[in-house]
mmCIF file of C-alpha atoms in Angstrom:
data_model
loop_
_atom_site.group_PDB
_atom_site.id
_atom_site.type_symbol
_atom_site.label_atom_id
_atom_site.label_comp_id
_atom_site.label_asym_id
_atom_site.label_seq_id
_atom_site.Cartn_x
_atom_site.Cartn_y
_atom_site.Cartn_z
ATOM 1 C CA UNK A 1 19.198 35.995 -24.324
ATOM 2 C CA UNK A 2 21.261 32.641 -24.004
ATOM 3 C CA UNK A 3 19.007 29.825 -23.307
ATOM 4 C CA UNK A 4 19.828 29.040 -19.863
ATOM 5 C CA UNK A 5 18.967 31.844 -18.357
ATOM 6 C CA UNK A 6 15.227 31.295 -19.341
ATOM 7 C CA UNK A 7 13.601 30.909 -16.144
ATOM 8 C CA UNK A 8 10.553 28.821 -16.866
ATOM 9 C CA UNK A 9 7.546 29.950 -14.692
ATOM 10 C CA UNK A 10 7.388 26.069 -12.985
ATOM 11 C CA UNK A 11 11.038 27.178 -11.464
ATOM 12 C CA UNK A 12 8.565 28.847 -8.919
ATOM 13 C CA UNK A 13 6.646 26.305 -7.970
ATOM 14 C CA UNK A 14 8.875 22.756 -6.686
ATOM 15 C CA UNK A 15 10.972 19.672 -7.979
ATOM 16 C CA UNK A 16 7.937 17.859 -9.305
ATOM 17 C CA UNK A 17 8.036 18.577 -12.723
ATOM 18 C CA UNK A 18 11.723 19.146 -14.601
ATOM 19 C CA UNK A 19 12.896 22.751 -14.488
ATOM 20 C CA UNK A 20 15.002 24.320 -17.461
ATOM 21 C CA UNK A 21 16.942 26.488 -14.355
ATOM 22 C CA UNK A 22 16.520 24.873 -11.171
ATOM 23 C CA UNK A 23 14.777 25.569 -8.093
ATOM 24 C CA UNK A 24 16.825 27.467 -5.663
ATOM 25 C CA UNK A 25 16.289 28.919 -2.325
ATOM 26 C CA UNK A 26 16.343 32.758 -1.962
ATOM 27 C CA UNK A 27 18.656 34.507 0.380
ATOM 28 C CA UNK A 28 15.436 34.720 2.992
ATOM 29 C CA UNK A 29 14.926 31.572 2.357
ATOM 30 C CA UNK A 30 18.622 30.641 3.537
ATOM 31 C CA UNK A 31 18.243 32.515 6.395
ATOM 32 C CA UNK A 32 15.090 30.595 7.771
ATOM 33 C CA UNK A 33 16.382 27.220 7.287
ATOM 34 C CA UNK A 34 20.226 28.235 9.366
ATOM 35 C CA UNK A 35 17.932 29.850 11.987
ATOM 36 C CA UNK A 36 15.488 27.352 12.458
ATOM 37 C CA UNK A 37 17.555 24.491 12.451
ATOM 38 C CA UNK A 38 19.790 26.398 15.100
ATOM 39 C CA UNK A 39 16.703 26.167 17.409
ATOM 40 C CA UNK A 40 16.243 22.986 16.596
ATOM 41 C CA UNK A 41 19.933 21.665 17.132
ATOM 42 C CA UNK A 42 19.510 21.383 21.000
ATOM 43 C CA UNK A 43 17.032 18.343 20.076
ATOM 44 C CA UNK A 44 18.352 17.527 16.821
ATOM 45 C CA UNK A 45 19.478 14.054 17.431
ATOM 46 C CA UNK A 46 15.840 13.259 19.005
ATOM 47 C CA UNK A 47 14.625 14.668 15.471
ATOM 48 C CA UNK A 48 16.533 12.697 13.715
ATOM 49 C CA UNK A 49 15.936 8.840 16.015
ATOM 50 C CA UNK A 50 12.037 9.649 15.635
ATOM 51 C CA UNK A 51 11.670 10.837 12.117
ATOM 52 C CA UNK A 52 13.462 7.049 11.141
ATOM 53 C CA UNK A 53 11.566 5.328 13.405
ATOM 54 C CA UNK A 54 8.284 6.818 12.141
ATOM 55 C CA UNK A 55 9.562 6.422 8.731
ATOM 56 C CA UNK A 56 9.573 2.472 9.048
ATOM 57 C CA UNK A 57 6.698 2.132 11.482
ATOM 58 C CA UNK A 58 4.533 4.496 8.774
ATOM 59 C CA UNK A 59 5.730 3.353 5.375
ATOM 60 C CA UNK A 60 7.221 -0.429 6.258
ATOM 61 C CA UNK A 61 8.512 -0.825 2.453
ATOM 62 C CA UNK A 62 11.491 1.468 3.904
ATOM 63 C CA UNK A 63 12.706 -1.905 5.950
ATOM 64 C CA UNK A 64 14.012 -3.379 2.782
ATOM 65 C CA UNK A 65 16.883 -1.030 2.963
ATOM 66 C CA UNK A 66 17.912 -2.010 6.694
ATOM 67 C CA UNK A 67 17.448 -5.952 6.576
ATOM 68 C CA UNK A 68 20.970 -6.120 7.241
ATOM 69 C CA UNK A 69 20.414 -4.981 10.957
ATOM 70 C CA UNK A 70 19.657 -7.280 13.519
ATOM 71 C CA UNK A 71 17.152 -4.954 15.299
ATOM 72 C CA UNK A 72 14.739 -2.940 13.071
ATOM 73 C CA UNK A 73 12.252 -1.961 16.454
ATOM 74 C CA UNK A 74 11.779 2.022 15.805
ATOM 75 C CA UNK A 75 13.252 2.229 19.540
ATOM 76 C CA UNK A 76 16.088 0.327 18.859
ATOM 77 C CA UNK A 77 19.485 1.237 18.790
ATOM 78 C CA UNK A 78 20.490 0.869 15.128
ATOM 79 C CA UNK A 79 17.565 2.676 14.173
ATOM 80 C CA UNK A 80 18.363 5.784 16.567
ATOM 81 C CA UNK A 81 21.910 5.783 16.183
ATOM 82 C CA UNK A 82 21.218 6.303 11.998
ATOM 83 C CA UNK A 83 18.868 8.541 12.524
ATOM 84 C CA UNK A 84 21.508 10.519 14.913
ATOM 85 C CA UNK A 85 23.945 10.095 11.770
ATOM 86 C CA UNK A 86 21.014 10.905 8.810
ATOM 87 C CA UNK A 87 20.884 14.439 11.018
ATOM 88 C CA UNK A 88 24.114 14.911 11.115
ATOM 89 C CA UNK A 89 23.957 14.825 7.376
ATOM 90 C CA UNK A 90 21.625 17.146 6.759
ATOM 91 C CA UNK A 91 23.449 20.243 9.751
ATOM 92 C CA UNK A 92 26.269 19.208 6.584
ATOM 93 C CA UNK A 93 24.270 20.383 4.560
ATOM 94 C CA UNK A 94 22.900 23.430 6.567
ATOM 95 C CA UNK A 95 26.824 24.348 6.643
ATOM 96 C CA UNK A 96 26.830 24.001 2.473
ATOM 97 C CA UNK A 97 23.513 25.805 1.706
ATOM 98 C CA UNK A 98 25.226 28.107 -0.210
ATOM 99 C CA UNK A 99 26.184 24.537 -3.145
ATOM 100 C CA UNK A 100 24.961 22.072 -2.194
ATOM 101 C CA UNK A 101 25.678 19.419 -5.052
ATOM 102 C CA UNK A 102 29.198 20.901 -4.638
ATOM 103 C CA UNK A 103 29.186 20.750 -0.759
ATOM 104 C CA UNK A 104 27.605 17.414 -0.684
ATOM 105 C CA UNK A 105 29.386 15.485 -3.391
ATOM 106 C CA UNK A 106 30.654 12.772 -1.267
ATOM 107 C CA UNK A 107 27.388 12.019 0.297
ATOM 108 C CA UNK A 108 25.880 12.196 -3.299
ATOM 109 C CA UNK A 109 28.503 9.277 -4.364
ATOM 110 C CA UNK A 110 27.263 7.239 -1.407
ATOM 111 C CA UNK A 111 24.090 7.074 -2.188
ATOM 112 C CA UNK A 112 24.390 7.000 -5.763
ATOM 113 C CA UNK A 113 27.023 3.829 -6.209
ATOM 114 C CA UNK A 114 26.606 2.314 -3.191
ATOM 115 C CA UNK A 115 23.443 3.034 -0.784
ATOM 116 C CA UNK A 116 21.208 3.353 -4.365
ATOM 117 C CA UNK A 117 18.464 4.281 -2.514
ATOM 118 C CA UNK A 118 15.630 4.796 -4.739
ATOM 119 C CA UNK A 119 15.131 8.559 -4.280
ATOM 120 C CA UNK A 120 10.827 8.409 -3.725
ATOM 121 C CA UNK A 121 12.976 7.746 -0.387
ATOM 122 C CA UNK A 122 13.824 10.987 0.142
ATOM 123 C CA UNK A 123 10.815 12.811 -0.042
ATOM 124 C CA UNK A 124 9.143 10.144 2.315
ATOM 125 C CA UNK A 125 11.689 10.615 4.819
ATOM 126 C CA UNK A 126 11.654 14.903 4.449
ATOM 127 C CA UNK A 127 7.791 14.261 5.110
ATOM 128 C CA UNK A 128 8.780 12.213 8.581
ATOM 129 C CA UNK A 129 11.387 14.837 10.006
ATOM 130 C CA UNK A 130 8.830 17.936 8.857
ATOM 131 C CA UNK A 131 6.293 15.898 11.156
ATOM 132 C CA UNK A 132 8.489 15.313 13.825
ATOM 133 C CA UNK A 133 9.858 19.057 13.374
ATOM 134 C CA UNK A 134 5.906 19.974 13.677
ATOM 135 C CA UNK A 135 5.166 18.110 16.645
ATOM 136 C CA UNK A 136 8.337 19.333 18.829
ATOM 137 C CA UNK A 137 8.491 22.898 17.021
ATOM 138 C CA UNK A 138 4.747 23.555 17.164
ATOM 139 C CA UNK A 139 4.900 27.113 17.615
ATOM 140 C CA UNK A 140 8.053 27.462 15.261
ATOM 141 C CA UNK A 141 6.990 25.539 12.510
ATOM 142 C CA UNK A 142 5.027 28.126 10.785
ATOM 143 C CA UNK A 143 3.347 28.084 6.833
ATOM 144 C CA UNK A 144 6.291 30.161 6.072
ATOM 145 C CA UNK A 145 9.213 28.001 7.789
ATOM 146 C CA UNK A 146 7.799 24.737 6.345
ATOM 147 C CA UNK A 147 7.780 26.023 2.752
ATOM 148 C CA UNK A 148 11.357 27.144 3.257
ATOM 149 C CA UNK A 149 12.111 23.681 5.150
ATOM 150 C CA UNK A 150 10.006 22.184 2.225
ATOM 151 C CA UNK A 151 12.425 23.167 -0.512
ATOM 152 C CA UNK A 152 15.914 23.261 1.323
ATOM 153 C CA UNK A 153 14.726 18.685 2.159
ATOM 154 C CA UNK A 154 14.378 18.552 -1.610
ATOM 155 C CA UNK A 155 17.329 20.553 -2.751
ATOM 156 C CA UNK A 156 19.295 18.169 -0.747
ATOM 157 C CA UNK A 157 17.551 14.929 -2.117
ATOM 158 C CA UNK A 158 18.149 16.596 -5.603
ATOM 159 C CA UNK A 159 21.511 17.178 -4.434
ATOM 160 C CA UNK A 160 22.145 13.410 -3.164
ATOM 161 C CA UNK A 161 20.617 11.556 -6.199
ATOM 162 C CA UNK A 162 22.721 13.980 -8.431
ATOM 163 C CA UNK A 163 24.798 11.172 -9.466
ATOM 164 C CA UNK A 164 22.584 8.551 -9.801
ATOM 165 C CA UNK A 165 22.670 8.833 -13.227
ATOM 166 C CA UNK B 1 -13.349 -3.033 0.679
ATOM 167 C CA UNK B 2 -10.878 -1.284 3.001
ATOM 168 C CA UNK B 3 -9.609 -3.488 6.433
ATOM 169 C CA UNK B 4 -9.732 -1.881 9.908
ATOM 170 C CA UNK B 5 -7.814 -2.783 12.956
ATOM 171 C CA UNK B 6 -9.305 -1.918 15.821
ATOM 172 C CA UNK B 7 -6.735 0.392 16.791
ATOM 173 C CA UNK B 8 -6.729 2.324 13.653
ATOM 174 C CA UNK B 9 -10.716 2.930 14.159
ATOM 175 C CA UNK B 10 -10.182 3.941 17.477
ATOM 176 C CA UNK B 11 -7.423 6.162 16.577
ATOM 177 C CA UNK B 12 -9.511 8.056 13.881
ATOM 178 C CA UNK B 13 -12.681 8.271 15.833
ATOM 179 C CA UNK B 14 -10.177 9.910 18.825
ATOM 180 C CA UNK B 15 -8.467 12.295 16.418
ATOM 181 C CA UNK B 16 -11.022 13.613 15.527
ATOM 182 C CA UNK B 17 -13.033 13.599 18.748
ATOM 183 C CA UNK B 18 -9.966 15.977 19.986
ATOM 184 C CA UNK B 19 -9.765 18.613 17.010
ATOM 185 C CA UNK B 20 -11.077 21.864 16.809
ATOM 186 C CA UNK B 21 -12.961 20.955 13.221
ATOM 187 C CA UNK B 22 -12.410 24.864 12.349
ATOM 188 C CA UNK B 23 -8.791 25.449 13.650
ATOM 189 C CA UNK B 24 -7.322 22.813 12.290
ATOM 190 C CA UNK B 25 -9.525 23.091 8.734
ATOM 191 C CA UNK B 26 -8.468 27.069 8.626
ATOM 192 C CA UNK B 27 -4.565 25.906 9.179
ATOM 193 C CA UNK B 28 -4.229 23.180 6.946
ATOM 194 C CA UNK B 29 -6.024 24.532 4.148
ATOM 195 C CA UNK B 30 -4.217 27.649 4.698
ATOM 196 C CA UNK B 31 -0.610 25.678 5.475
ATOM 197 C CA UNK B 32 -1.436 24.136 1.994
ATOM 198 C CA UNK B 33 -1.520 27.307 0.018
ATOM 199 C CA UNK B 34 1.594 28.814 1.447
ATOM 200 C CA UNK B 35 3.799 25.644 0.958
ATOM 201 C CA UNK B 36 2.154 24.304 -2.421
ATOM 202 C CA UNK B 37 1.273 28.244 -3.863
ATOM 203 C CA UNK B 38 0.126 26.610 -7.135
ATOM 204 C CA UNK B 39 -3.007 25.415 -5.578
ATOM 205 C CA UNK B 40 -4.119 29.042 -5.143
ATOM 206 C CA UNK B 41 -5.122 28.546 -8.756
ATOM 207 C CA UNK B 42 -8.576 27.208 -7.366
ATOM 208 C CA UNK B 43 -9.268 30.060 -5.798
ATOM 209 C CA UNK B 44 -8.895 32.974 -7.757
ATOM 210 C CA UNK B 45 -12.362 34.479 -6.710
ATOM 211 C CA UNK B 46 -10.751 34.773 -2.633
ATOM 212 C CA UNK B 47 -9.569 37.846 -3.248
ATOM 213 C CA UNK B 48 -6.023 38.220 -1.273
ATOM 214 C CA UNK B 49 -3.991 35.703 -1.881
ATOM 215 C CA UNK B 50 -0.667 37.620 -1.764
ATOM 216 C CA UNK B 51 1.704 36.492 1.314
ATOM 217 C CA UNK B 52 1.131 34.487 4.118
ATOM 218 C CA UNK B 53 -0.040 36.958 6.050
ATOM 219 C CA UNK B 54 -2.562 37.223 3.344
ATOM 220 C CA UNK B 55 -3.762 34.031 3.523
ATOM 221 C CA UNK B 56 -4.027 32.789 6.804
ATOM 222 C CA UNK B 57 -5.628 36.125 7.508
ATOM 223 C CA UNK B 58 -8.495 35.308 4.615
ATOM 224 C CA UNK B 59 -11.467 34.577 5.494
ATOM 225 C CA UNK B 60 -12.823 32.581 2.531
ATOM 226 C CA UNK B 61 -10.008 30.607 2.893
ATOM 227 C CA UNK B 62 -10.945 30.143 6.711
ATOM 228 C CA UNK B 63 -14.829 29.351 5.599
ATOM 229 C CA UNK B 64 -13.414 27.068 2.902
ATOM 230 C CA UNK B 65 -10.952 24.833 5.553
ATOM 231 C CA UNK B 66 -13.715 24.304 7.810
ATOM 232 C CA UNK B 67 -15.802 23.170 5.060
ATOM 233 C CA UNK B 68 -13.273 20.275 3.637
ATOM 234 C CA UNK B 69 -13.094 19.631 8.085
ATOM 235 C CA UNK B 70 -16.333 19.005 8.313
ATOM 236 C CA UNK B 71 -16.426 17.010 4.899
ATOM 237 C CA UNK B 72 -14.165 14.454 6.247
ATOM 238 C CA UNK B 73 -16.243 14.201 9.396
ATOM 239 C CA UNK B 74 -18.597 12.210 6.971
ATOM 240 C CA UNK B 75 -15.595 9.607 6.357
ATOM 241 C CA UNK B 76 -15.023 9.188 10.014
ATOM 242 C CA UNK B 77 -17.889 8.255 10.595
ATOM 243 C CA UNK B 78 -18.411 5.759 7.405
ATOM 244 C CA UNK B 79 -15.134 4.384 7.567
ATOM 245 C CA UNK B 80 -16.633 0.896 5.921
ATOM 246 C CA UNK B 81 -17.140 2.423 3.304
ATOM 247 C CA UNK B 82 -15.689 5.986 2.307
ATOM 248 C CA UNK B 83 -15.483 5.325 -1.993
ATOM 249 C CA UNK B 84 -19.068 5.486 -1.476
ATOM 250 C CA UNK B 85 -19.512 8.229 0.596
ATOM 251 C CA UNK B 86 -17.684 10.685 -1.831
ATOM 252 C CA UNK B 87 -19.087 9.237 -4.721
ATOM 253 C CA UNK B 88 -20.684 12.646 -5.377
ATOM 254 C CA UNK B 89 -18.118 14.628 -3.964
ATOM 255 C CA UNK B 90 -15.045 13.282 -6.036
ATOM 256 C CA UNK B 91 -17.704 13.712 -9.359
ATOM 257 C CA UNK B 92 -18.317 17.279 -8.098
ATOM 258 C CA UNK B 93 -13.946 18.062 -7.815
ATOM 259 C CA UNK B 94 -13.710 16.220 -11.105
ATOM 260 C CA UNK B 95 -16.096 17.631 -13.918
ATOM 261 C CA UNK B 96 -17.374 20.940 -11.843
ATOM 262 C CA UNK B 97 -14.307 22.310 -10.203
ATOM 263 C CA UNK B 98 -12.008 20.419 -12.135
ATOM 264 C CA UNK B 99 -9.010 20.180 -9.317
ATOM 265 C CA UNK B 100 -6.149 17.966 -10.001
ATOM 266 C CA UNK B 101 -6.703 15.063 -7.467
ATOM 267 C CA UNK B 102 -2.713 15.533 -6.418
ATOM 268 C CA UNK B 103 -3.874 18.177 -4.712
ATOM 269 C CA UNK B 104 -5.943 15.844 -2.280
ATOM 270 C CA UNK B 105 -2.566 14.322 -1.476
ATOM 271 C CA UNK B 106 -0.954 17.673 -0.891
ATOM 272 C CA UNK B 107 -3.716 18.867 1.813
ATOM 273 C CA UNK B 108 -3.720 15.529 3.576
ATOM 274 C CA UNK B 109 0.244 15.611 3.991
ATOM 275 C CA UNK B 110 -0.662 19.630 5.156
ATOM 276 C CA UNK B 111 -3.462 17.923 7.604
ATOM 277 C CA UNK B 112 -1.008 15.226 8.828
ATOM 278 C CA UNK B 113 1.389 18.235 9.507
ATOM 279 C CA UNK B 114 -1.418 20.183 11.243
ATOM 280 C CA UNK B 115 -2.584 17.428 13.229
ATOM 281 C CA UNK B 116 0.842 16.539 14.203
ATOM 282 C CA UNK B 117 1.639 20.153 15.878
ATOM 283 C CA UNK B 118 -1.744 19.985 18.017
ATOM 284 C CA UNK B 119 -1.258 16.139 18.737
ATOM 285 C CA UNK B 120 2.434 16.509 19.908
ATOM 286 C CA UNK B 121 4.065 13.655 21.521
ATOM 287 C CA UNK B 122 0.694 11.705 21.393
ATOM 288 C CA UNK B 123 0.936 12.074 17.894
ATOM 289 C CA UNK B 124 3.120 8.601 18.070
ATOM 290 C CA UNK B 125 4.509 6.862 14.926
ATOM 291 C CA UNK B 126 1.109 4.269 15.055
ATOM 292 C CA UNK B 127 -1.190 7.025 14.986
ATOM 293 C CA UNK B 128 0.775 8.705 12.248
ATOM 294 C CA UNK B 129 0.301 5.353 10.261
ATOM 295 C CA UNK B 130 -3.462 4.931 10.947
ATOM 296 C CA UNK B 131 -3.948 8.959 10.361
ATOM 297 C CA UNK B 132 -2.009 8.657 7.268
ATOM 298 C CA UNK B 133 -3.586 5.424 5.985
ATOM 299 C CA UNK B 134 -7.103 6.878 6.735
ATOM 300 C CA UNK B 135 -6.393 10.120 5.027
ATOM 301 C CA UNK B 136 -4.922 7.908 1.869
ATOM 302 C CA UNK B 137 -8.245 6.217 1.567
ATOM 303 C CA UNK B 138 -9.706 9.831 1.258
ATOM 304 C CA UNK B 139 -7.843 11.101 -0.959
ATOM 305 C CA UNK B 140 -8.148 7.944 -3.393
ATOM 306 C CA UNK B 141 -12.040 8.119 -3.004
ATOM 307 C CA UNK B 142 -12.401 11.589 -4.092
ATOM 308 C CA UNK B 143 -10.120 10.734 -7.111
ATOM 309 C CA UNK B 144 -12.043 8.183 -7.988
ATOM 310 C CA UNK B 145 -14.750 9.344 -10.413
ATOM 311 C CA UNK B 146 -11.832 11.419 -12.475
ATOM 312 C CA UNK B 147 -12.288 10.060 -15.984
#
């Protein structure tokens, strides 16, 4: 049996520790992401402003990344409009579920040789849209949506820090 | 020692004025071992574990969320000084149950989650923080005593 296809019991679990094969989502677990975030698109871009702006209210170390903007109020305009345009990414990546390192390759460059942003990032900011996504989508947001929501937010960080190194 | 605002004491004592102690212990707990299965590990002796259905059917694991509710309840309401008030408790998760205290940190972002979906829109970015800040002082307490 080649070596590769070893699939190490911790594949099961999530990207904290380092898989031999890696994590993937299961064909279900495709299907509950495309349909949620469907529902969700009708509201997506207010998703997207106030899971930023609760990202630098909540954990204020994130700030260091925007210091170029003249206006870092969590109901300001720079901060919505990237939120708007951090959304966007990720219905990009909805569309690419299928590969995403492949699908998301440019993105992955971005933040790899020129955003850099150190990826503890990402899993802070997947924690701020799953709250938003909880407070809007109460009834939606189920055990068994988040844990498929869960894993799709950290295949795509794994996805965008692919390069970083 | 741990420093207040105002606002963040009045935002704790107000959470959890507003929770139902045993809904939202029963959903979190249960939240906790759908998204993060490998914490079911701790509770092999709750019989049916199998699916979701499973577990937020189960009514250990029901018993068991309310318990951990009502155990924070004791940090609300000693929010001077909460490494004391789980002295005993973080000794008990360390050398008696033996937990791994990540898994603190993996309820309280299941809590946050919970709270979040009852809160709604008054669930604002500043409570987040204070919730969040609160729930990280927890969390370190009972890991405290690990050695």
């Amino acid at each position: 049996i080649p070596f590769s296809s070893f699939i190490h019991p911790l594949n099961r679990l999530c990207g904290t520790a380092e898989p031999l094969a890696k994590m993937s989502l299961s064909a279900k677990e495709k299907v509950i992401v495309k349909d949620f975030f469907a529902k969700v698109s009708s509201r997506s871009d207010e998703v997207g402003a106030e899971a930023l702006a609760r990202l630098i209210v909540v954990y204020p170390q994130t700030k260091s990344y925007f210091a170029h903007w003249k206006d870092l109020s969590p109901n300001g305009a720079p901060v919505r409009k990237h939120g708007i345009t951090i959304m966007g990414g990720l219905y990009e990546a909805v569309s690419k579920i299928d590969d995403l390192a492949g699908g998301l390759l440019t993105l992955s460059e971005l933040h790899a040789f020129v955003l850099r942003v150190d990826p503890v990032n990402f899993k802070i900011l997947s924690h701020c849209i799953m709250v938003v996504l909880s407070m809007l989508f109460a009834e939606e947001f189920t055990p068994q949506i988040h844990v498929a929501v869960d894993k799709f937010l950290a295949l795509v960080a794994l996805a965008l820090s692919e390069k970083y190194r | 020692m741990v420093e207040w605002t105002d606002f963040e004491r009045a935002t704790i004592r107000s959470i959890f004025s507003k929770i139902d102690y045993d809904d939202v212990g029963t959903a979190a707990l249960s939240r906790c071992l759908v998204v993060y299965p490998w914490t079911q590990r701790y509770f092999g002796n709750f019989g049916n574990l199998y699916n979701a259905a499973a577990i937020q059917g189960n009514p250990m694991v029901a018993a068991h969320g309310k318990t951990v509710l009502h155990g924070l309840d004791r940090a609300v309401k000693n929010m001077d000084d909460i490494k004391a008030t789980y002295a005993e408790l973080s000794v008990l998760h360390s050398e008696k149950l033996r937990v791994d205290p990540d898994n603190f940190r993996l309820l309280a972002d299941c809590l946050t989650i919970v709270v979040a979906a009852r809160m709604g829109a008054d669930f604002t970015a500043d409570v987040q923080g204070a919730f969040q800040k609160f729930l990280a002082v927890v969390v370190s307490s009972l890991g405290r005593q690990y050695h």
